[in-house]
PDB file of C-alpha atoms and ligand atoms in Angstrom:
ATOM      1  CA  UNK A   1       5.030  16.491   6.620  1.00 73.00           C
ATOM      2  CA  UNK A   2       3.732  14.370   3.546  1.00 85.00           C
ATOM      3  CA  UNK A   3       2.254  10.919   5.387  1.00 92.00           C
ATOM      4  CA  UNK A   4       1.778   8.108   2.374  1.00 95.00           C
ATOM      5  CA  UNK A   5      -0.057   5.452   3.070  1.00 97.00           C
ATOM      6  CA  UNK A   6      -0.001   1.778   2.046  1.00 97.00           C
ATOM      7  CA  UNK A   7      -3.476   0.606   1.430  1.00 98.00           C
ATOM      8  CA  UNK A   8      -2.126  -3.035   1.461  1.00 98.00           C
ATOM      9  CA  UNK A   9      -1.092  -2.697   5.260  1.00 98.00           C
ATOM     10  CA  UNK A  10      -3.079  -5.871   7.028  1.00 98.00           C
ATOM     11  CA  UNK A  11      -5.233  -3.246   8.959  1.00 98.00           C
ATOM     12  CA  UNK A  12      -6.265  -1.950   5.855  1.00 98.00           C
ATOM     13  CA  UNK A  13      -7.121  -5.668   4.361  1.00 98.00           C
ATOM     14  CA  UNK A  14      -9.044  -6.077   7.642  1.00 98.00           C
ATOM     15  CA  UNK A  15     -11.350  -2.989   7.278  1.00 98.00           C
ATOM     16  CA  UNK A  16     -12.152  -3.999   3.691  1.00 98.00           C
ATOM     17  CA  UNK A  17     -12.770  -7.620   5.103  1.00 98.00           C
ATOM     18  CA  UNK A  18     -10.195  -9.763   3.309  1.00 98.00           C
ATOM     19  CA  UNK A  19      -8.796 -10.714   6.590  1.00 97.00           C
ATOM     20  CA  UNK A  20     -10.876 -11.699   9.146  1.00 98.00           C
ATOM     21  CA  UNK A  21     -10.214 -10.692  12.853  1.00 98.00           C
ATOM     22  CA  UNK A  22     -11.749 -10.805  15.901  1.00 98.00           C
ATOM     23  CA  UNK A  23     -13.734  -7.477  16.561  1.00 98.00           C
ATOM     24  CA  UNK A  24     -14.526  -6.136  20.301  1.00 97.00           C
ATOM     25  CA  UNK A  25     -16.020  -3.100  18.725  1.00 97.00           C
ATOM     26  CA  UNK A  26     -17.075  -1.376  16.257  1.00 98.00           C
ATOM     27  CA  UNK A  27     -18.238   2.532  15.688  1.00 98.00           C
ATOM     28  CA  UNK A  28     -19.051   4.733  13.005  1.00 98.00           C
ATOM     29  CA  UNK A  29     -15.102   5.569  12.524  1.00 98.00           C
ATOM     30  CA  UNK A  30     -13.343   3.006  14.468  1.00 98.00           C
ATOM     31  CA  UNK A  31     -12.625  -0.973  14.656  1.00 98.00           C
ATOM     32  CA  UNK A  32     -11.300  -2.767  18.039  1.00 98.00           C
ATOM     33  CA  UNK A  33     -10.041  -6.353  17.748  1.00 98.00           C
ATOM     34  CA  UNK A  34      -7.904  -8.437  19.299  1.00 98.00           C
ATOM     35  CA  UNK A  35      -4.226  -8.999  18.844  1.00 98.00           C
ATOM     36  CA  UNK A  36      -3.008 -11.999  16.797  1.00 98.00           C
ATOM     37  CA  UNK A  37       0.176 -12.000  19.405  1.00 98.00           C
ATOM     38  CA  UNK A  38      -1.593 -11.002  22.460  1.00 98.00           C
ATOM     39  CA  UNK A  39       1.571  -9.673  24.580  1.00 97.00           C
ATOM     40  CA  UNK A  40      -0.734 -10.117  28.150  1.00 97.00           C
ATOM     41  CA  UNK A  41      -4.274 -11.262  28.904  1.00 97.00           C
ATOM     42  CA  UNK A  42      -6.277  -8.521  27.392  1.00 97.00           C
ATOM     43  CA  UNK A  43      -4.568  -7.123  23.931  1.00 98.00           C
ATOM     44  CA  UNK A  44      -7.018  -4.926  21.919  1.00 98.00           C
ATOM     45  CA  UNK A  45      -5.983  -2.745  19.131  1.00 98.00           C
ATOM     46  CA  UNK A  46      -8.035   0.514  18.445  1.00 99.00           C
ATOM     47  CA  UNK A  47      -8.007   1.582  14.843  1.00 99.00           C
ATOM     48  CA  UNK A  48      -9.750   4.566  13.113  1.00 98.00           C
ATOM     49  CA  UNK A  49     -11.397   3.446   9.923  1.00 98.00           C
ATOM     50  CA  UNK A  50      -9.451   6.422   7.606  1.00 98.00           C
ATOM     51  CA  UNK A  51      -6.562   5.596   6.054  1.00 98.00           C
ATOM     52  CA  UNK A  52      -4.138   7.132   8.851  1.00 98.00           C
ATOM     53  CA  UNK A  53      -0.383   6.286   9.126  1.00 98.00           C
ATOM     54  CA  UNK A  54       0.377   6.861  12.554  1.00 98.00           C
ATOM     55  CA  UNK A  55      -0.779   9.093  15.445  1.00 98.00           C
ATOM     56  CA  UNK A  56       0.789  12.616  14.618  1.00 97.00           C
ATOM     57  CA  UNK A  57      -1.403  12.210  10.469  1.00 98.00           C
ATOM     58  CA  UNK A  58      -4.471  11.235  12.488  1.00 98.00           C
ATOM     59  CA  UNK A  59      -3.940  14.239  15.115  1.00 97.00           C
ATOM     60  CA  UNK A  60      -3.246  16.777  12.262  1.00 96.00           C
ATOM     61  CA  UNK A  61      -5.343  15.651   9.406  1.00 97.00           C
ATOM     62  CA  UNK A  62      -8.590  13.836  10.634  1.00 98.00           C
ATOM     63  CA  UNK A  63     -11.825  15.364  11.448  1.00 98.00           C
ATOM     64  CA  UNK A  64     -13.007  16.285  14.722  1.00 98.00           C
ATOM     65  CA  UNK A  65     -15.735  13.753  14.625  1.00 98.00           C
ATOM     66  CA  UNK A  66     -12.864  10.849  13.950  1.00 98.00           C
ATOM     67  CA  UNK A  67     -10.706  12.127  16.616  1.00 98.00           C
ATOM     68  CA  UNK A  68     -13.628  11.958  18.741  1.00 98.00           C
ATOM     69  CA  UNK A  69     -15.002   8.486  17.908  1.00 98.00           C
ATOM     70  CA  UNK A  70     -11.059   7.173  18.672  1.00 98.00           C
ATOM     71  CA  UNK A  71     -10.559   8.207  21.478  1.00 98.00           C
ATOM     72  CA  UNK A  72     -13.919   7.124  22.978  1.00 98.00           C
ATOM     73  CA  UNK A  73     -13.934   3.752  21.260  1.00 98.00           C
ATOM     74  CA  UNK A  74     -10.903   3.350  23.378  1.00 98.00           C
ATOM     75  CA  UNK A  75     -12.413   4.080  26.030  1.00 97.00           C
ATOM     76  CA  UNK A  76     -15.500   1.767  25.244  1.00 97.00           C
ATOM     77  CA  UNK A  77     -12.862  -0.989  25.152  1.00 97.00           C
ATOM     78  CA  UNK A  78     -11.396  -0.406  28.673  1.00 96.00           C
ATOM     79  CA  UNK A  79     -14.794  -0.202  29.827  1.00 94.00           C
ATOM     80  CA  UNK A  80     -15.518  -3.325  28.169  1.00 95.00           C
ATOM     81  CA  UNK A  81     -12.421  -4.818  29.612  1.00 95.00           C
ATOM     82  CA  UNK A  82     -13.417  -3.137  33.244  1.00 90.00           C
ATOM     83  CA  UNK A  83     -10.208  -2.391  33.811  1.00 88.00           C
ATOM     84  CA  UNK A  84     -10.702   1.453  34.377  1.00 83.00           C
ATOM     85  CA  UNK A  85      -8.554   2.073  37.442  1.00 79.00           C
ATOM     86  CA  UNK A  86     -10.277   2.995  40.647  1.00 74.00           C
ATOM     87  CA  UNK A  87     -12.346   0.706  42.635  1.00 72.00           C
ATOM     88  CA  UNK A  88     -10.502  -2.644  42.687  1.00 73.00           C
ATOM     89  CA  UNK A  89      -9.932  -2.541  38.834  1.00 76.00           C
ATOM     90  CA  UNK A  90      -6.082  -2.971  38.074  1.00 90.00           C
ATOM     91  CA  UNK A  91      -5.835  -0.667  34.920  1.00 95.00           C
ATOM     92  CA  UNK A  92      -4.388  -0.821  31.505  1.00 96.00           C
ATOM     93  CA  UNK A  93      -1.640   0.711  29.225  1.00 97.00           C
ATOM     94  CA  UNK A  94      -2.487   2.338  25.838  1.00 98.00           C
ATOM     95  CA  UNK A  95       0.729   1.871  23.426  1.00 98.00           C
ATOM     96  CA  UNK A  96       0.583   3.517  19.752  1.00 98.00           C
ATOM     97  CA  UNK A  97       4.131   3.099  18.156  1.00 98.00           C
ATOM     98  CA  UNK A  98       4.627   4.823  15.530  1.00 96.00           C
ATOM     99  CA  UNK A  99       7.722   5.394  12.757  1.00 95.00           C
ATOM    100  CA  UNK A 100      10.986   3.550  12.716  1.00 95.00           C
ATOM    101  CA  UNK A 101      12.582   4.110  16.121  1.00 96.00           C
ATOM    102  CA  UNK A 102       8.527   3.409  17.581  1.00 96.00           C
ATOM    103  CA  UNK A 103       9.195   0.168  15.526  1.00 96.00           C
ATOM    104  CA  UNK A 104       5.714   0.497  13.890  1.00 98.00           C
ATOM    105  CA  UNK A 105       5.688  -2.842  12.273  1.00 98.00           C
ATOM    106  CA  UNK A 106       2.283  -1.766  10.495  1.00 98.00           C
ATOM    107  CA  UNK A 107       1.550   1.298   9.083  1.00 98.00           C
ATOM    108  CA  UNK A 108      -1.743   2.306  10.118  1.00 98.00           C
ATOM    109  CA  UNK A 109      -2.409   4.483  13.063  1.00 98.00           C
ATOM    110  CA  UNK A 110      -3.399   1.438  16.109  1.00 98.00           C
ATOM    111  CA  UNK A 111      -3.255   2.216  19.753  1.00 98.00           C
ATOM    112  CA  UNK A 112      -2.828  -1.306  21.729  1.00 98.00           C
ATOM    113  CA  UNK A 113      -5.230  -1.451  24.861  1.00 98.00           C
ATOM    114  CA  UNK A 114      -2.848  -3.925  27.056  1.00 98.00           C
ATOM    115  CA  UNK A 115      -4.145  -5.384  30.709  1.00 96.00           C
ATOM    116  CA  UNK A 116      -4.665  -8.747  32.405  1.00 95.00           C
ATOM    117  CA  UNK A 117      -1.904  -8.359  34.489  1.00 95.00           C
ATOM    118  CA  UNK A 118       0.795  -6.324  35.761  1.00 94.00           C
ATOM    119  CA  UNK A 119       2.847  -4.786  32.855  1.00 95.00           C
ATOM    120  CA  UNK A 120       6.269  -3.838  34.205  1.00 94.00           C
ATOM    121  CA  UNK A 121       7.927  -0.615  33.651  1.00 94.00           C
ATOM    122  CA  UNK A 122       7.237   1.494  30.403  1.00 87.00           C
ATOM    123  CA  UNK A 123      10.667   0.790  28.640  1.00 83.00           C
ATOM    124  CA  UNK A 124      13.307  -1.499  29.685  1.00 72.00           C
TER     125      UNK A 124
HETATM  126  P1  DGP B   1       2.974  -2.455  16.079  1.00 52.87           P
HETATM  127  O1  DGP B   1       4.295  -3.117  16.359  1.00 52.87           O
HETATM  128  O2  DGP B   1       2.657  -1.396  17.114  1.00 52.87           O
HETATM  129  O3  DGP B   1       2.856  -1.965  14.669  1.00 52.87           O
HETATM  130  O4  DGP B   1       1.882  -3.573  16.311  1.00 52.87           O
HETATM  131  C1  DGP B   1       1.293  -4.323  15.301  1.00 52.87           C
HETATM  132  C2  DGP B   1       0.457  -5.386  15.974  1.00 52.87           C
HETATM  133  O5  DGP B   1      -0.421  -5.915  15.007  1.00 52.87           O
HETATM  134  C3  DGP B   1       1.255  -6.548  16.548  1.00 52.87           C
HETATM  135  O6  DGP B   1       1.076  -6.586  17.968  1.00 52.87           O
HETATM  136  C4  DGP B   1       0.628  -7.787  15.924  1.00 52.87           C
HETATM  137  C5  DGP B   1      -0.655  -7.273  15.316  1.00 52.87           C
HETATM  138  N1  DGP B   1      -1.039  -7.920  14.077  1.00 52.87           N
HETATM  139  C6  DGP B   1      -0.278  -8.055  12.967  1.00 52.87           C
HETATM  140  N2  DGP B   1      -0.966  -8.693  12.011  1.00 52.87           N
HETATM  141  C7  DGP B   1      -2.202  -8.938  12.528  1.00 52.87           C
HETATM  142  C8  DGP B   1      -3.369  -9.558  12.009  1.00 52.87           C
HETATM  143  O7  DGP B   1      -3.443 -10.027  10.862  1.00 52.87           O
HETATM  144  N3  DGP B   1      -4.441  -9.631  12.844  1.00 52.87           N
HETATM  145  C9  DGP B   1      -4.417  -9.115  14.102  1.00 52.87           C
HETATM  146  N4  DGP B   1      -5.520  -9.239  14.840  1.00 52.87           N
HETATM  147  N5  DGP B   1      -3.328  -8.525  14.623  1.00 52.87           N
HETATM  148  C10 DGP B   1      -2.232  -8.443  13.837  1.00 52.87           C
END
């Protein structure tokens, strides 16, 4: 699989700083803002700093010290959010569309941290 990617997606704009957003994060590989259309109380989007399409090029093609770093930095941010579940903490959903029928609407690999309240069923 050839992955292309658009270095004029937003995200990308944002990581070079010609957009500004509103960071909850930051690590040596990864950025963590907030969603401009929060969908519930707490919307964070996780975002490696490499120029990754989706999930499946990061998972195949990034180094293991990326794949690392993302996947605590999301982590960091439900920690942040204490919204781990156990102990009276409600919990969260991770979402990372990805491709046409995901309906990625922007082409670099993002998994939404979503909490705040309770989220319904997975798919409707
Ligand atoms: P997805 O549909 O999974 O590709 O989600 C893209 C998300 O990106 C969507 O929830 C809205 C968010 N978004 C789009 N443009 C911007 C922006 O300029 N700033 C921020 N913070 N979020 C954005």
């Amino acid at each position: 699989m050839a992955y292309v990617y658009d270095d004029q997606n937003i995200f990308a704009k944002i990581l070079r700083g010609e957009i500004p957003n509103n960071t909850v994060l930051e690590t040596d590989h990864c950025l963590a803002f907030r969603d401009i259309n929060a969908q519930a109380p707490e919307h964070i989007l996780v975002i490696p700093k490499g120029p990754y399409v989706c999930f499946d090029h990061f998972a195949n093609v990034a180094s293991e010290a990326e794949i690392l770093d993302f996947t605590r930095a999301i982590a960091k941010v439900t920690d942040a959010l204490k919204v781990e579940p156990g102990e009276g903490a409600s919990g969260y959903r991770l979402i990372a569309n990805s491709g046409k029928d995901g309906m990625q609407e922007v082409p670099h690999l993002h998994v939404h941290v979503v909490a705040g309240r309770p989220l319904g069923r997975m798919l409707s």
